[in-house]
Coordinates of C-alpha atoms in Angstrom, one line a residue:
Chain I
X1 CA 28.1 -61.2 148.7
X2 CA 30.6 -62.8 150.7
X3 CA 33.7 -62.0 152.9
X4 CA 35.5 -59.0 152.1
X5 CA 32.8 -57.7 149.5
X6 CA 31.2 -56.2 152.0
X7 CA 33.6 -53.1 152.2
X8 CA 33.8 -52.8 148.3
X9 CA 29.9 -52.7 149.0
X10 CA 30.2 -49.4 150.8
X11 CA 33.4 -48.3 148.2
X12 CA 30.8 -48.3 145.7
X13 CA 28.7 -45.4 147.3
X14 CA 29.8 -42.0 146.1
X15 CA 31.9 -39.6 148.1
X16 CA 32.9 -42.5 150.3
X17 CA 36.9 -42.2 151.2
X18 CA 37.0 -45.9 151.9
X19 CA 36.1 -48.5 155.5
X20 CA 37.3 -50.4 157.9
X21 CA 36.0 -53.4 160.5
X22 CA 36.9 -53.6 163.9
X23 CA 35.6 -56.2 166.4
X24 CA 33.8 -54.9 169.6
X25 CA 37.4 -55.0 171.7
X26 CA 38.2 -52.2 169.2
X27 CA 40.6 -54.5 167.6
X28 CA 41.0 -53.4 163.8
X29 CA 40.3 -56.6 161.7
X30 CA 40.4 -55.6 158.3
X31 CA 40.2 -52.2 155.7
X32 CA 39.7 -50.7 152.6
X33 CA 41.4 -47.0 152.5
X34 CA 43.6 -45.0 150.0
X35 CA 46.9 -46.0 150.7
X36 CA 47.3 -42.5 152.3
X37 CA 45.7 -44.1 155.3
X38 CA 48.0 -46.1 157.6
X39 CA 47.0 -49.2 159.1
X40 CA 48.7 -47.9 162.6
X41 CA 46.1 -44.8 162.0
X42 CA 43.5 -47.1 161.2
X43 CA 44.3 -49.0 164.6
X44 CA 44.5 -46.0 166.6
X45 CA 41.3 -44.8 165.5
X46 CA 39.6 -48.4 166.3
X47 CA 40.9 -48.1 170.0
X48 CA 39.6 -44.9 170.5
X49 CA 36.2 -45.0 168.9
X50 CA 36.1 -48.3 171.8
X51 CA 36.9 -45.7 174.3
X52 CA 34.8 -43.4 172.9
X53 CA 31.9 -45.8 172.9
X54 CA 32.2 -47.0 176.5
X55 CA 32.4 -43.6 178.0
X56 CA 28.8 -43.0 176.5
X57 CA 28.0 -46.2 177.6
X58 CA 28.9 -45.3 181.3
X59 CA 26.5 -42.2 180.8
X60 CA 23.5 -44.5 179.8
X61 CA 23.8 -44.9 176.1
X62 CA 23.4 -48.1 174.3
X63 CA 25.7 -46.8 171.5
X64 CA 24.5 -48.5 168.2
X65 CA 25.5 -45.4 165.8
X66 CA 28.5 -43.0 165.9
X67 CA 29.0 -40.1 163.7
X68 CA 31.6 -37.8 163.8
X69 CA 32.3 -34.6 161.7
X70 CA 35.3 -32.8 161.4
X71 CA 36.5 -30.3 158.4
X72 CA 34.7 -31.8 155.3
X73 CA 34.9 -35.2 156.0
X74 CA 33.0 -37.5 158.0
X75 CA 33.6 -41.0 160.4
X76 CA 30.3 -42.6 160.1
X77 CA 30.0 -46.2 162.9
X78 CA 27.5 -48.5 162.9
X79 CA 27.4 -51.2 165.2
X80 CA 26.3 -54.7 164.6
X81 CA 26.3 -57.7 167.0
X82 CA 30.0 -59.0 166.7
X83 CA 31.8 -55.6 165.7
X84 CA 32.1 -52.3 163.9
X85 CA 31.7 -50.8 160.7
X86 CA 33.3 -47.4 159.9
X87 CA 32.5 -45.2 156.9
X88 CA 35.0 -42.5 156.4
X89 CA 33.1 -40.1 153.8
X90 CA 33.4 -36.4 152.4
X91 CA 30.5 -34.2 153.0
X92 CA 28.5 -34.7 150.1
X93 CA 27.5 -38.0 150.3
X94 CA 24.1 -39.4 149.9
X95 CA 23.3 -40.6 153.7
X96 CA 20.4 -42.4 152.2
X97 CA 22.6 -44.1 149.8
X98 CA 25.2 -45.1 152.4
X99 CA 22.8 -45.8 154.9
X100 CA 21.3 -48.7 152.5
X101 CA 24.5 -49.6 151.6
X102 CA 25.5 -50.0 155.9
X103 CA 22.0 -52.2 156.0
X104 CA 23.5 -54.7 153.8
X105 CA 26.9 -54.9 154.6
X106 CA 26.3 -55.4 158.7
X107 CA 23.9 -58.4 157.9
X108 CA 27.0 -60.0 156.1
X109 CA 29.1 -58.1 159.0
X110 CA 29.0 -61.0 161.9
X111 CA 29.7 -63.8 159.5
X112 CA 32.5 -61.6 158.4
X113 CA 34.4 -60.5 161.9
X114 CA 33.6 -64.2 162.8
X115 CA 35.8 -65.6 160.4
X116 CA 38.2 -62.7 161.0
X117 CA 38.7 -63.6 164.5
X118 CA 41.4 -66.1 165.6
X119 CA 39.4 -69.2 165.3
X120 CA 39.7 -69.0 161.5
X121 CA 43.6 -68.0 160.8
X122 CA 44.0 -69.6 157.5
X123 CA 41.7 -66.7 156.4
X124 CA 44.4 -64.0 157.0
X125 CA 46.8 -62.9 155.2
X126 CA 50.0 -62.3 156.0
X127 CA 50.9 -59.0 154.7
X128 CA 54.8 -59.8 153.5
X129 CA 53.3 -62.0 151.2
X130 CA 53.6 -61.6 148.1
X131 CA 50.5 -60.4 146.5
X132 CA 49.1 -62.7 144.0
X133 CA 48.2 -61.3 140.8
Chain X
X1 CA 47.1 -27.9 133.2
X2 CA 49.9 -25.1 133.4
X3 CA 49.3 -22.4 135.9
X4 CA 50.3 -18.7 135.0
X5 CA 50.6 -16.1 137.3
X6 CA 49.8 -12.2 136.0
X7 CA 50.5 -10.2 138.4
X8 CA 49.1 -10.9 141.8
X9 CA 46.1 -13.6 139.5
X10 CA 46.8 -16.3 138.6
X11 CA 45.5 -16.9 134.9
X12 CA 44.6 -20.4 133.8
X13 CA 44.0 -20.0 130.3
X14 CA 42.7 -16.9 129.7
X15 CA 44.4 -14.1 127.8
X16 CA 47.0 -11.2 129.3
X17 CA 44.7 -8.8 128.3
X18 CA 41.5 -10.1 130.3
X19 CA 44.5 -11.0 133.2
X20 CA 45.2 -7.6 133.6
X21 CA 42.1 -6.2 133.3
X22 CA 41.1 -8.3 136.3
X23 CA 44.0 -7.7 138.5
X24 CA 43.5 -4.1 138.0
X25 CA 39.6 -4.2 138.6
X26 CA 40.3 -6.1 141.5
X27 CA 40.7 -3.0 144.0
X28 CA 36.9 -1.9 142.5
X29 CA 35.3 -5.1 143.2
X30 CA 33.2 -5.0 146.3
X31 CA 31.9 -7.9 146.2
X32 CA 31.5 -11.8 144.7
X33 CA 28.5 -10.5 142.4
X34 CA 30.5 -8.0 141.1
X35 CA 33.4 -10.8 140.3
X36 CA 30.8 -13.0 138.3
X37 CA 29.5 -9.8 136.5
X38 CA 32.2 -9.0 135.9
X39 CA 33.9 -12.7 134.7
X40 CA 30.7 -13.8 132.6
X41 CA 32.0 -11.8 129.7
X42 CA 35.0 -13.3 129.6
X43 CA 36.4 -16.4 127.5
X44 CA 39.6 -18.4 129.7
X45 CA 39.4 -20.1 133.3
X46 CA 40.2 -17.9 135.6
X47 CA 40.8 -18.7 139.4
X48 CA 40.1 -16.2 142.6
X49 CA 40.5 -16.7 146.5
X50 CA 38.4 -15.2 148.1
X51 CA 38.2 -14.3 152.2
X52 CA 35.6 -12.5 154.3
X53 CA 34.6 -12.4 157.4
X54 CA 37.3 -14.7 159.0
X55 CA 36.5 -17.3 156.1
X56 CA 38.4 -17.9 152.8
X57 CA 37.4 -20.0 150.0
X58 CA 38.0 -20.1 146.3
X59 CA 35.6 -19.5 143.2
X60 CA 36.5 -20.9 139.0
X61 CA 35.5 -19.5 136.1
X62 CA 35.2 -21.3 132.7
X63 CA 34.2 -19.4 130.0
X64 CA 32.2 -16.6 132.2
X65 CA 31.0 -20.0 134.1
X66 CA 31.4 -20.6 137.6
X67 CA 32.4 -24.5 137.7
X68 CA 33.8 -25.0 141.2
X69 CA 33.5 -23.3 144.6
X70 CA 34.5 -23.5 147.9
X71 CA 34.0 -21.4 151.3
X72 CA 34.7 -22.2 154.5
X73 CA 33.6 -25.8 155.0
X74 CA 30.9 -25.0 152.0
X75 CA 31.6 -26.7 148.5
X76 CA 30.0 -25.8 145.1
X77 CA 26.3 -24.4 145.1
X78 CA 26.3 -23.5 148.9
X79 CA 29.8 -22.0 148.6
X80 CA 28.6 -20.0 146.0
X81 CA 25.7 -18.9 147.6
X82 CA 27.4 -17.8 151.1
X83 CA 29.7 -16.0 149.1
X84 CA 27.4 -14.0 147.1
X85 CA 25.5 -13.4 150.9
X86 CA 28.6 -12.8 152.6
X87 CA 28.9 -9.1 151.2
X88 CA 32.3 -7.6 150.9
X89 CA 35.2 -9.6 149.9
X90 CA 39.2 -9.5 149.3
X91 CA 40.3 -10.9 146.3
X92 CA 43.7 -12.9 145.6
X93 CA 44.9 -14.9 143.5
X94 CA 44.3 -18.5 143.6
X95 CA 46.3 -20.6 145.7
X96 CA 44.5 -24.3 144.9
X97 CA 45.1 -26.0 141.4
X98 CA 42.0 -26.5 138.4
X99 CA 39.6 -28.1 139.7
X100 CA 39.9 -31.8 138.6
X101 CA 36.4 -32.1 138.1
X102 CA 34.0 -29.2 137.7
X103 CA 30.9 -29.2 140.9
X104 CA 28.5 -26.4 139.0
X105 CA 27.6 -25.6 135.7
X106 CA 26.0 -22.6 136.3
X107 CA 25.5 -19.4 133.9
X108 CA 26.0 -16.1 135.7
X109 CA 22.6 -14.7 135.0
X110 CA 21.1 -17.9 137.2
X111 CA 23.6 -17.4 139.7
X112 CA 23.1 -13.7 140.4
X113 CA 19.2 -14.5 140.3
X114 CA 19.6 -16.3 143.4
X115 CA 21.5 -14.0 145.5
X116 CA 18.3 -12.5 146.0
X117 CA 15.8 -15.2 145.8
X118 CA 17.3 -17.9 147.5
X119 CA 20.6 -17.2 149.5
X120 CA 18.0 -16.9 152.5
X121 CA 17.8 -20.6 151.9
X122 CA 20.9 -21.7 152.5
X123 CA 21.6 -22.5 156.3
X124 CA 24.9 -23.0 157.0
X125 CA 25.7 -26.4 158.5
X126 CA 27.4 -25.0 161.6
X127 CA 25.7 -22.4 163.6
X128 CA 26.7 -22.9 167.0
X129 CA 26.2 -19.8 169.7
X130 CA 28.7 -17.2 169.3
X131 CA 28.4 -16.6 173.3
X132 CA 27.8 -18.9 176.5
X133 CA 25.0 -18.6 178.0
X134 CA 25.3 -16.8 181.6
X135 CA 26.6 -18.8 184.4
X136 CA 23.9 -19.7 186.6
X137 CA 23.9 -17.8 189.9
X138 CA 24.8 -20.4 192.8
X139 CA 22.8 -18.6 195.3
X140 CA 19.5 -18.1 192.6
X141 CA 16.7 -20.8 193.4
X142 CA 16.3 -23.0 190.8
X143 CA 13.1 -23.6 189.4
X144 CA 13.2 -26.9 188.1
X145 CA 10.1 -27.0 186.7
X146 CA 10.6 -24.1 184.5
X147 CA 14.1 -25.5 183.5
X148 CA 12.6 -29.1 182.4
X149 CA 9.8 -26.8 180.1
X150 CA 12.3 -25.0 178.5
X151 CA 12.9 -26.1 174.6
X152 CA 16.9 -28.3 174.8
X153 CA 18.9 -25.8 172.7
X154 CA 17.6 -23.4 175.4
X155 CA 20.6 -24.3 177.5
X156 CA 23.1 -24.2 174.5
X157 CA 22.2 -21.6 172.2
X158 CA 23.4 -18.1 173.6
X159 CA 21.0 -14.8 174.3
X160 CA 22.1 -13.1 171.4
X161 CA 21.4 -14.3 167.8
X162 CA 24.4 -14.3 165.2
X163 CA 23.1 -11.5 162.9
X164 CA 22.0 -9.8 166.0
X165 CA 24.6 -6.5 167.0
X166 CA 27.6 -6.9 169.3
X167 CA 29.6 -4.6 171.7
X168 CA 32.9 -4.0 170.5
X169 CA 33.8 -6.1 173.6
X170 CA 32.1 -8.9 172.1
X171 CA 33.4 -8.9 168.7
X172 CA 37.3 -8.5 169.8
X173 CA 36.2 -12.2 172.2
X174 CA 35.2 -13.7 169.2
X175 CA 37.4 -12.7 167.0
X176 CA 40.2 -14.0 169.2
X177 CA 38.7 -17.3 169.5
X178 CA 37.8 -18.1 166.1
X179 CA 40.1 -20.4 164.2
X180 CA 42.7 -19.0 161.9
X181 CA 41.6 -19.9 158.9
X182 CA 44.7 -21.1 156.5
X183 CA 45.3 -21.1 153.3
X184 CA 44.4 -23.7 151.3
X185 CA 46.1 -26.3 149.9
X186 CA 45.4 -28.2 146.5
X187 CA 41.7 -29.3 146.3
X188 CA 42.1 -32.7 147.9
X189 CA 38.6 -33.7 146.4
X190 CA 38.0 -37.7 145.8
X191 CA 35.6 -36.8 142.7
X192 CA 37.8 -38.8 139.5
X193 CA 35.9 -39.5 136.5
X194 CA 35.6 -43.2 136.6
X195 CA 37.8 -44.9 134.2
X196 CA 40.2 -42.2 134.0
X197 CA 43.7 -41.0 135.1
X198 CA 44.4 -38.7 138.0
X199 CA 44.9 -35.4 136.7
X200 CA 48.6 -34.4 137.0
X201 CA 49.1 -32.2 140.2
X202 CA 50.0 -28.6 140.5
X203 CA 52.3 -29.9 143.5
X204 CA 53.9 -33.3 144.7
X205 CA 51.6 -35.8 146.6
X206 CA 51.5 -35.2 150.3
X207 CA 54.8 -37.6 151.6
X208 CA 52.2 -39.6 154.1
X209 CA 50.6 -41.2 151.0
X210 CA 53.9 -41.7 149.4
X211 CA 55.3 -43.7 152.3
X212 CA 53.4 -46.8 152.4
X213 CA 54.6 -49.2 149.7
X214 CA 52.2 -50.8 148.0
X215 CA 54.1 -54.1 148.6
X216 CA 52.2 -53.9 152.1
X217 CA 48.9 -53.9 150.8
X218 CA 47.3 -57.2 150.3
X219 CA 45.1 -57.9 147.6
X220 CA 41.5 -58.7 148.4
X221 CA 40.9 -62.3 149.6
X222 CA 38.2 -63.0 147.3
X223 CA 38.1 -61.7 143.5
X224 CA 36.3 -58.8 142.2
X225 CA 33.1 -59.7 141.4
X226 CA 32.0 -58.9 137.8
X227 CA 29.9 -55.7 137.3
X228 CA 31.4 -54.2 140.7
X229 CA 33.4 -51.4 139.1
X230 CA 36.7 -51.3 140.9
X231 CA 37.5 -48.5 143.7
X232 CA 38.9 -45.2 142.1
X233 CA 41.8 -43.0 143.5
X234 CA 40.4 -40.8 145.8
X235 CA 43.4 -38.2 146.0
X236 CA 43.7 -35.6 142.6
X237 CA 46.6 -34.3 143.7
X238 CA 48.2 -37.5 143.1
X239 CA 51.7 -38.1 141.0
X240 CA 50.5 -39.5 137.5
X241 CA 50.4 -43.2 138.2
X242 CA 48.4 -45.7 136.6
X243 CA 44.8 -45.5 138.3
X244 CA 45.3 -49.7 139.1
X245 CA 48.4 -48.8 141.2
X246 CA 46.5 -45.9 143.6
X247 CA 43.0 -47.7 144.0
X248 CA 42.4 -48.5 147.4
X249 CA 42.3 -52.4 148.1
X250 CA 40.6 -54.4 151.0
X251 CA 43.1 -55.6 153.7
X252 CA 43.0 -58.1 156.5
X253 CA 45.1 -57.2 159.1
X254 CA 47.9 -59.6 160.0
X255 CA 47.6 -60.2 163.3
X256 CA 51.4 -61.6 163.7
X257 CA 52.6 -58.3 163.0
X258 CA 50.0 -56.3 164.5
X259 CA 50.9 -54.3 167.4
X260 CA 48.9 -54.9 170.6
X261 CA 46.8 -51.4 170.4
X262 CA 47.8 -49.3 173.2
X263 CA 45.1 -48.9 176.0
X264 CA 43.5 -45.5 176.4
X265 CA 42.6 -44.3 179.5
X266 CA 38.8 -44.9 179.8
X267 CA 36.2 -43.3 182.1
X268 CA 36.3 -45.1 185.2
X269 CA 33.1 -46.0 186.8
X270 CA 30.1 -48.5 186.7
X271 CA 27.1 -46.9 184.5
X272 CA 24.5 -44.8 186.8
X273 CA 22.4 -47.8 188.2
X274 CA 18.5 -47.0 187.3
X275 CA 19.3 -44.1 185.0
X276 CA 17.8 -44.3 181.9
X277 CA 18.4 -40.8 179.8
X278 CA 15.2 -41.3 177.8
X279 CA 13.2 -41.3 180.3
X280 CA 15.2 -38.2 181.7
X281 CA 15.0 -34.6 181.0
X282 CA 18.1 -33.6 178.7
X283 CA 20.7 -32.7 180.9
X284 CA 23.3 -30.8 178.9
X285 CA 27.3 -29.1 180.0
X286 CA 29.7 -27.0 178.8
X287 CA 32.6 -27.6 179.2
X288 CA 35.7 -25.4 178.7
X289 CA 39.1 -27.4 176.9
X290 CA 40.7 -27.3 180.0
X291 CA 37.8 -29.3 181.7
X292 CA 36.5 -26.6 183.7
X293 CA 32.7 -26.9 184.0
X294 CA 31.1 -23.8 182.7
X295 CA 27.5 -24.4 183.0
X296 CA 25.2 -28.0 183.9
X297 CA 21.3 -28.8 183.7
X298 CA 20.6 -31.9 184.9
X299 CA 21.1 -35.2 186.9
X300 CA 24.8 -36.2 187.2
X301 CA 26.2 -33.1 185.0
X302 CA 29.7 -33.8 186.6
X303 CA 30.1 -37.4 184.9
X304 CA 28.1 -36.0 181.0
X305 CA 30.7 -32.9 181.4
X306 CA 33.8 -35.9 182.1
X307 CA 32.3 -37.6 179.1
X308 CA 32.0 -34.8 176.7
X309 CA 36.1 -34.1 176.9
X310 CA 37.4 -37.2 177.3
X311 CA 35.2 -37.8 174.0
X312 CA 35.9 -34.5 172.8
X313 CA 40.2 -35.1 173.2
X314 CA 39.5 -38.7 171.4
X315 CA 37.2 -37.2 168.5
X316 CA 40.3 -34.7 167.7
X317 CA 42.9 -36.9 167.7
X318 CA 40.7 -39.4 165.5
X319 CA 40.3 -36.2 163.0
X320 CA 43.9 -35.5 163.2
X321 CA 44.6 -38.8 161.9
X322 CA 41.8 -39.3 159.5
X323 CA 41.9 -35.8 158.3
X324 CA 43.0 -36.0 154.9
X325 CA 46.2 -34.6 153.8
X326 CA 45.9 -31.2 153.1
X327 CA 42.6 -30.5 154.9
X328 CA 42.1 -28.3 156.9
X329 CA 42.1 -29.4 160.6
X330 CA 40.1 -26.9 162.4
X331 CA 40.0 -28.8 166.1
X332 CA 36.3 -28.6 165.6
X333 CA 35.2 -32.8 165.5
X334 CA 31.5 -32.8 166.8
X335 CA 30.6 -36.2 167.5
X336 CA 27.2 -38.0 168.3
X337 CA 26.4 -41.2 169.4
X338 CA 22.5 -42.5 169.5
X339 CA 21.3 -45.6 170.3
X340 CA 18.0 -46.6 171.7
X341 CA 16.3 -43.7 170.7
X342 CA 18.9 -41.8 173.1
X343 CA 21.6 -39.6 172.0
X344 CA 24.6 -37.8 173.0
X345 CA 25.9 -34.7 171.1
X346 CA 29.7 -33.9 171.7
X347 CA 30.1 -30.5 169.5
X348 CA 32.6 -27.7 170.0
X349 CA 31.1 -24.3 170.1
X350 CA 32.2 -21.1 168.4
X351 CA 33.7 -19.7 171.7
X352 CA 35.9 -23.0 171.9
X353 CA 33.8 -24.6 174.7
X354 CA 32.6 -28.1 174.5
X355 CA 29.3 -28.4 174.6
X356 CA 27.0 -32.1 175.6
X357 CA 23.8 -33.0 175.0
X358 CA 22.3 -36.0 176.7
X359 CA 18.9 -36.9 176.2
X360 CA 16.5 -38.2 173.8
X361 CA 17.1 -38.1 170.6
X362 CA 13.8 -36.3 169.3
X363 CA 14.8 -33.4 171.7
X364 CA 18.2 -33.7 171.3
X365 CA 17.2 -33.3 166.7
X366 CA 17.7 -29.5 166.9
X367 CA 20.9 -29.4 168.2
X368 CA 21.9 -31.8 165.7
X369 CA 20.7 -29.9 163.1
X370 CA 23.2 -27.2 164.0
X371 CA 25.8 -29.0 164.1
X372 CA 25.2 -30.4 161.1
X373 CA 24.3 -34.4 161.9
X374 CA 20.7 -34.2 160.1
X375 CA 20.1 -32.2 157.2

């Protein structure tokens, strides 16, 4: 499993809307969502799960898991060492199922971020290219 | 799929005669049982909203089958089931499309066998306290050691149980703080038979998932892998577009034309030096929307009750963006974050307070449980 794999990983689990990575500045680094999903929402949503995160941090939390629940859907963050994973899901999915699915994609997480952050630019993408086929 | 309304039902496929004879039974029907008694003898797909008790939800029939329900935030068997419990109903027509994809196959003798036998199963997933728990009297003595002894949803779950009775007073406070509950729009359910095309809608797509081109999507970096089936649409109220076209795709985000995210305003402060919550007793808040502290247990209350709504006002606007289109948004995110075997449990209550929980996380697993975090 390599690079971007890791998010088709957690596609593959039923009930799961889609994921996203963000880097522990809250940075959004890279997605897999129904195009109904903005990447500016996406961005948003990064930021303030950082927020989010330090203010439980500031009341003594070592935040390593973040679930939220709203309507029938659910945000489901785990951390790993160099960033974040977030699971958006719909109520009936299989928790052990995803949560297996989580184990193995953060070990391949670091790696990933790593080579998402600006030291390795010739792995982006710029989005006004034309997509290959 | 056509839709056609008789009268005030809207008839899938079944005949004018059974139409009618529904829409005219309707006024007799007292209750959900009495709709599946009364729809198991009858061939067609038929499709009924039904509301109760400040909650709405809708329930198919195929062939005297139920196939797909929904209730409040409950979908298929535990819809079903809360319906059947919830006692007297009002019945409408349907205002959601066929179900793309059925949830239940269930005969009507099973399901009216288990109204009995096992609705007292079914716990719904939220089942906060209907009232706050009485302020604490200033000038009272606290005994502390009483306080730390007392079980955690102590603090949080109010005096008087939900099926328990209620002053008028009390049910007119409730009633004005529960959510309006709105009708439903096309069942945004992410359940497509792999392999095949989005069922064509009863409505256009929602105009937020028309209005990004699929020129800005990138293509995955690496290629698909073999045996890794490809991601299906997720939306079935989509236009009919090939499935290729709608499939979400893995994107790295360009950082060239990436804004610079906008800085929110974060709690202020260094973390409490030598505090260590699991070593702590919980200490729990509520919190009212306007930030007014309703009621604290514990060390350093003020900063957990500044916490739980400036995590609160985050977790809401995070559902209003990741909401899907055409669910419901309710203002209700609940939100917990653990780590270290400590956990903190951001949930809105049924009286629109915000209520925290900080603490460990084995004390802390009831109130999760109501909330819905752990099954």
């Amino acid at each position: 499993m390599t690079g971007l794999d890791v998010l088709q990983l957690i596609q593959d689990v039923d009930w799961v809307v889609g994921s996203f990575i963000a880097n522990r500045r809250g940075e959004l680094l890279a997605y897999q969502m129904p195009p109904e999903f903005g990447e500016a929402e996406l961005a948003r949503t990064s930021t303030r799960l950082h927020s989010i995160v330090r203010s439980a941090e500031l009341c003594g939390v070592d935040v390593e898991q973040c679930d939220f629940s709203f309507s029938r859907y659910q945000l489901l963050v785990s951390r790993c060492a160099t960033g974040w994973l977030c699971v958006v899901a719909e109520a009936p999915v299989s928790r052990p199922a995803l949560s297996m699915a989580t184990r193995l994609a953060l070990a391949e997480l670091p790696a990933l971020i790593e080579s998402l952050e600006p030291r390795a630019p010739s792995l982006w993408r710029d989005r006004r290219a034309p997509a290959p086929p | 799929m056509t839709t056609k309304a008789r009268g005030e039902f809207p008839v899938y496929d079944g005949s004018a005669t059974a139409a009618a004879d529904l829409a005219g039974a309707a006024s007799r029907l007292r209750d959900v049982a009495d709709l599946v008694r009364r729809c198991s003898g009858l061939e067609g797909r038929y499709g009924f909203r039904v509301v109760a008790r400040g909650l709405s939800g809708h329930i198919f029939f195929d062939s005297g089958r139920v196939i797909h329900a929904e209730f409040g935030e409950d979908v298929g068997l535990r819809a079903v089931l809360e319906m059947l419990r919830v006692g007297p109903v009002l019945l409408e027509g349907a205002v959601l499309p066929w179900p793309s994809q059925p949830s239940l196959h269930l005969g009507p003798e099973l399901l009216l066998s288990m109204t009995e036998r096992d609705a007292s199963r079914v716990m719904r997933r939220v089942d906060l306290p209907v009232e706050p728990p009485p302020l604490p009297d200033p000038d009272a003595p606290i005994d502390d050691a009483a306080i730390e002894d007392a079980p955690a949803e102590a603090v949080l779950v109010a005096p008087v149980q939900p099926g328990a009775a209620r002053s008028s007073g009390v049910r007119r406070a409730i009633r004005k703080v529960l959510p309006r509950v709105e009708p439903r729009v096309p069942l945004a359910s992410s359940r497509v038979p792999r392999g095949a095309a989005p069922v064509s809608p009863a409505r256009p797509a929602p105009a937020r998932s028309a209005s990004i081109p699929m020129s800005s999507i990138t293509p995955r970096a690496a290629s698909e892998p073999a045996g890794v089936r490809p991601s299906a649409p997720r939306l079935a109220p989509a236009p009919v577009v090939p499935a290729r076209e709608v499939r979400s795709r893995a994107v790295v985000v360009s950082r060239s034309g990436r804004p610079a995210p906008a800085s929110e305003p974060a709690a202020a402060g260094p973390p409490l030096a030598g505090f260590s919550p699991a070593l702590e007793p919980t200490r729990m808040v509520r919190v009212t929307p306007r930030g007014d502290v309703l009621a604290e247990h514990g060390r350093d209350a003020q900063q957990l009750a500044e916490a739980a709504a400036f995590i609160h006002g985050l977790a809401n606007l995070i559902a209003a963006d990741l909401g899907r289109a055409g669910a419901p948004r309710t203002g209700r995110a609940n939100v917990h974050l653990s780590g270290a075997g400590v956990s903190l449990l951001v949930a809105r209550s049924e009286v629109n307070d915000i209520a925290a929980a900080l603490g460990p996380s084995e004390r802390v697993a009831s109130l999760l449980r109501k909330v819905g975090f752990k099954g």
